[in-house]
Amino acid sequence: MISAPDVVAFTKEEEYEEEPYNEPALPEEYSVPLFPFASQGANPWSKLSGAKFSRDFILISEFSEQVGPQPLLTIPNDTKVFGTFDLNYFSLRIMSVDYQASFVGHPPGSAYPKLNFVEDSKVVLGDSKEGAFAYVHHLTLYDLEARGFVRPFCMAYISADQHKIMQQFQELSAEFSRASECLKTGNRKAFAGELEKKLKDLDYTRTVLHTETEIQKKANDKGFYSSQAIEKANELASVEKSIIEHQDLLKQIRSYPHRKLKGRDLCPGEMEHIQDQASQASTTSNPDESADTDLYTCRPAYTPKLIKAKSTKCFDKKLKTLEELCDTEYFTQTLAQLSHIEHMFRGDLCYLLTSQIDRALLKQQHITNFLFEDFVEVDDRMVGKQESIPSKPSQDRPPSSSLEECPIPKVLISVGSYKSSVESVLIKMEQELGDEEYKEVEVTELSSVDPQENLDYLDMDMKGSISSGESIEVLGTEKSTSVLSKSDSQASLTVPLSPQVVRSKAVSHRTISEDSIEVLSTCPSEALIPDDFKASYPSAINEEESYPDGNEGAIHFQASISPPELGESEEGSVENTPSQIDSSCCIGKESDGQLVLPSTPAHTHSDEDGVVSSPPQRHRQKDQGFRVDFSMENANPSSRDNSCEGFPAYELDPSHLLASRDISKTSLDNYSDTTSYVSSVASTSSDRIPSAYPAGLSSDRHKKRAGQNALKFIRQYPFAHPAIYSLLSGRTLVVLGEDETIVRKLVTALAIFVPSYGCYAKPVKHWASSPLHIMDFQKWKLIGLQRVASPAGAGTLHALSRYSRYTSILDLDNKTLRCPLYRGTLVPRLADHRTQIKRGSTYYLHVQSMLTQLCSKAFLYTFCHHLHLPTHDKETEELVASRQASFLKLTLGLVNEDVRVVQYLAELLKLHYMQESPGTSHPMLRC
Amino acid sequence: MSTLCPPPSPAVAKTEIALSGESPLLAATFAYWDNILGPRVRHIWAPKTEQLLLSDGEITFLANHTLNGEILRNAESGAIDVKFFVLSEKGVIIVSLIFDGNWNGDRSTYGLSIILPQTELSFYLPLHRVCVDRLTHIIRKGRIWMHKERQENVQKIILEGTERTEDQGQSIIPMLTGEVIPVMELLSSMKSHSVPEEIDIADTVLNDDDIGDSCHEGFLLNAISSHLQTCGCSVVVGSSADKVNKIVRTLCLFLTPAERKCSRLCEAESSFKYESGLFVQGLLKDSTGSFVLPFRQVMYAPYPTTHIDVDVNTVKQMPPCHEHIYNQRRYMRSELTAFWRATSEEDMAQDTIIYTDESFTPDLFMCTCAGLLYRNIFQDVLHRDTLVKAFLDQVFQLKPGLSLRSTFLAQFLLVLHRKALTLIKYIEDDTQKGKKPFKSLRNLKIDLDLTAEGDLNIIMALAEKIKPGLHSFIFGRPFYTSVQERDVLMTF
């Protein structure tokens, strides 16, 4: 059967019989381990624990001409990091590589010493016994007093993971090259300064010697020179020679930019100054003059001193420190860059790799990224975009783009930009991370080993535990009921009951009021509704949509242009101005490969479950908008004016284009005369600068905390599914509670499920203490609301009950939820209360991957070419709608309410895609 | 070096290799640390070119540098360390494998290096692992050769009382030549036929108007699913270069840019040899419609392989990572042991025959591998997945020719990568970074929505690439136990 001689060679039966049982004679050193990952103690994480140091660090070493290789400093400068690792030995190892092989000093046949601008070398090597591997970046600095004027240094990134270094080689190389360039630039400046001083000293010495010689000449009347005079003359000649030599050196160091900086990626400032210098050099023929007129003129006055012509080269002299060699400012800047590198490559390789892959893939998804991706990443991408456009050089930008790509916040030490006095190189380091943020990141890092991390491991007995006081209220009305009156649930909201009062209610019962059904249960959401009642749900919810006109507290959406459709679009409808394009799909128009998104059909969809879906209309964006006529008997204008009181900057407006004050004003105007109100889509843009989400939002710490709290939430509350469903389907969820900290915590946790509709911030308001306005429900999709026991608080709750059709209300104090029914399968996979996921950060990752899957479905639904377009002219909209329903069910495998989630996300995608400036509008209110 | 081995003459022995295409490799060298003279170069391999890119003097100079500092070598027993140099001053990159060995009675340090121009840095880096793995194994064998050479020489000297001849120490060179030349050929073929970093989706099956236009729906599903289950490592064979390359490009869409650069298209005129360690490679069948896949090299690939025949639309796959690694290690150990036990030069030389003549016909799907008698190495794709199936069902719903499918593909890959990371983190949490055994695979499947076996395989394979050893850690112990039990049973 087998024709392979190699197989035959090793398939002698005795081989196979013997090999596993007889100890092979082959010495182990010549063999390979049979279980590379499964031997004793070996596991995918164990290779990192073999080293004597606790984590990666950077070591700067020097090959000292006096003592040989020696370590100078480490980053971070903490002995705990490198532990018992022998830095001296490792310095010896990494500095013993004779990488230069370039001549420095007096070349044969040359009259003067020649500076050789040696290019940096990069070496990856290791010490497998110590489990230490290093990327070593060798560089040479100049020192007038050093042998051959050179001081060899190296910067090494030391890690226990060899693969990490090789896989990140190019990134490491790029980052270290920057640090090296910074050091060398500073060094050239310092070296030139040193030369200048030396020249002044020599010049002064020459003058003195010359004067002395002249005096001796005059004093000498014997006609011959004394030995002293000859000595003076020799000394003078030596000084003259030294001056020429040093002038030549100065010329060489000054000519560096013209020779070396060509072809390098220079920052704009660097190039400008090179050009300036070049033009200056061309007009200045005398090197002395050039030196005088050059940058050195700005130096503080230096008092020359008398020196010996020949410098003493002895071993007792003190060599300059690295800081002295490079100029303090540049040295500080280099340290900042090195700290940035240490921070950038810190941690497990798998996270580094994944974040790189993540970023690369996200770059290809401009259309959907805004929904759930972190803003920092989005910003990164935008920066990347800007950088790809050739623009005017900006001094604020770092020299290259690779820093932007780093997954973690950047430079730790803030240093400004300044100019080199040698090449006038503008150097500007990244300074995106302030001290405060750095501290936070540090804390994050520390917390990875902090005992508190163990809190993350939630008590297993918590899972599935259900508080007896928790209840769920399913929003809906009996189909037969046509008149809406104040429901029990609303009533309960208007009167701030103490939690005890609510908990004293019967635990498992349902109340059927004339307008709504309230189901109180301790069961998980799937089992909340008794079987005999389930069938009536859709119809019951259908009833909810028919709010009669003039009802107290009822909100009526009117399509101002299409009165005939009023009956159908009573609630939440938008203007019905359909066009041929409107009824087509997102890719209805194509031109030169460009997608043109038409809007969705203009008619209002009233879903069978009574939740009103109002797809955005392109035509209402500019001029028409939907109009809302409403009566509000108890509205308190002043309270609405204050509705944004106390909002932190980042919470002001997710789109940053709607000034809340303007909204309030407009609303008030509309309210006072019951006239139409132009929706947010058509509202005037303010000049407000988009404020970023809280800086720490996308930090690991934040993610971990958010995930941890979300995990607690889904385990503690049986109604987590409908609550999350509300968020995913665009229905505003109000978290009501007395304790701000608890409310904020939950809001932050739930925010991970909230789709954004702009590029800048999630529509989440962490804490509001004033009554909410209708616009707030449109603007914010998750609101933390203060429950106030005072009469003022009644207004808040009244407003809440008034708009309860558009909101789900999670009462934290009473542990109740009022929301639409959810029977899908998507959310249980996203938030299973029985999950064995232990850490918040892991749960966050899980949510992230599930939401990406969801985005993918929404993307497909939005851009599926045959789905939204009629296949022929006579195809009715009903047929198109049924095709869409079939697609959602069969192709995307969505059931029940999951359909609404994808439809809502698709709506956001369309809205985002259609608008020139994303985030200028809000999706419609959703019941 | 010992007195038995005199320093080489200034003119270092050199082998010039004629390559059909452009060679990115400037030279390969073998150097050793002489106890008196320091680093010395013993042999140089260089491609035969009209233009002299590096003089022998320069090559020697560079090769000497690779051993600099190695007098301080502090390595684990038997370690083969890798050093990597980027010498901008010289415009070259050097990859050196440093190892200790016994040669002619002395223990010394050796370095096998390859030298490339610095301009090839980004070309070389994705291929670093392939080159290092292959050179590492030949060094393992070469070390045994050197050791046995010494023993035999000593015995010969004792028994016959003869003086050793000068060329006895050269014996490792032919063995190294046997691997250096294929590495040069590999790099040369990659220079001309590697898959580009960016693939235009229009050149792939995913640009078809509908699924099944280019190839059968089930075949495509199997091919992509198995490709992902075997860590993105596949061999595509067929009679038509265009057809093969279309599938190669399609499969490469599911790889990272760096992995694509480590994949090779099929040559239109004649077929390349199979190269161990590439991610995807297209290979042309011969005129008789068959292709011989070298078993040994398939076994030495770092990941299991999917075998795809575009002529007959078959997809076969190797066992998952932990089994593959186990088989690979047993095979390696057997090979090295046989090498060690060889009593005569003929026995030793047999390896050369094995090496050059090895073949394995996958059509048989039967082979004998390191103790696993007549086990199927390539088997049918047993585990179905929902991830790829849903993706293929959905992606063709999007209009081709726009960027929609690319975006959708990127989303799919993002989902896979995020699931893989979640899985790693899940296991990391559950086992406290490997301190405890992992026991809750069932929970993992439910929690991460990976209940379909194929889905789990795909995500595990992806996770294996970013966290090597994960398969062995999760599935290894029960597998090894069952293998041992079976072996015990077979003895009765």
mmCIF file of C-alpha atoms in Angstrom, chain A residues 41-55 82 84-85 127-133 159-161, chain B residues 76:
data_model
loop_
_atom_site.group_PDB
_atom_site.id
_atom_site.type_symbol
_atom_site.label_atom_id
_atom_site.label_comp_id
_atom_site.label_asym_id
_atom_site.label_seq_id
_atom_site.Cartn_x
_atom_site.Cartn_y
_atom_site.Cartn_z
ATOM 1 C CA GLY A 41 3.840 21.682 34.355
ATOM 2 C CA ALA A 42 3.949 22.660 30.702
ATOM 3 C CA ASN A 43 0.998 24.534 29.356
ATOM 4 C CA PRO A 44 0.436 27.335 26.895
ATOM 5 C CA TRP A 45 1.099 29.890 29.624
ATOM 6 C CA SER A 46 3.998 28.230 31.381
ATOM 7 C CA LYS A 47 6.778 29.328 29.053
ATOM 8 C CA LEU A 48 6.362 32.821 30.342
ATOM 9 C CA SER A 49 6.852 31.807 33.926
ATOM 10 C CA GLY A 50 10.275 30.228 33.478
ATOM 11 C CA ALA A 51 12.180 33.486 33.467
ATOM 12 C CA LYS A 52 13.604 35.166 36.529
ATOM 13 C CA PHE A 53 11.889 38.433 35.764
ATOM 14 C CA SER A 54 8.231 39.039 36.283
ATOM 15 C CA ARG A 55 7.439 40.845 33.060
ATOM 16 C CA PHE A 82 13.665 42.189 36.688
ATOM 17 C CA THR A 84 17.005 38.228 40.302
ATOM 18 C CA PHE A 85 17.792 38.408 36.625
ATOM 19 C CA ASP A 127 19.592 33.016 26.635
ATOM 20 C CA SER A 128 17.556 29.864 26.576
ATOM 21 C CA LYS A 129 18.801 28.727 29.946
ATOM 22 C CA GLU A 130 17.640 31.902 31.639
ATOM 23 C CA GLY A 131 14.517 32.011 29.531
ATOM 24 C CA ALA A 132 15.363 35.538 28.436
ATOM 25 C CA PHE A 133 15.119 36.757 24.884
ATOM 26 C CA SER A 159 10.991 39.229 27.240
ATOM 27 C CA ALA A 160 10.497 35.624 28.201
ATOM 28 C CA ASP A 161 8.620 35.013 24.974
ATOM 29 C CA GLU B 76 19.888 24.500 27.784
#
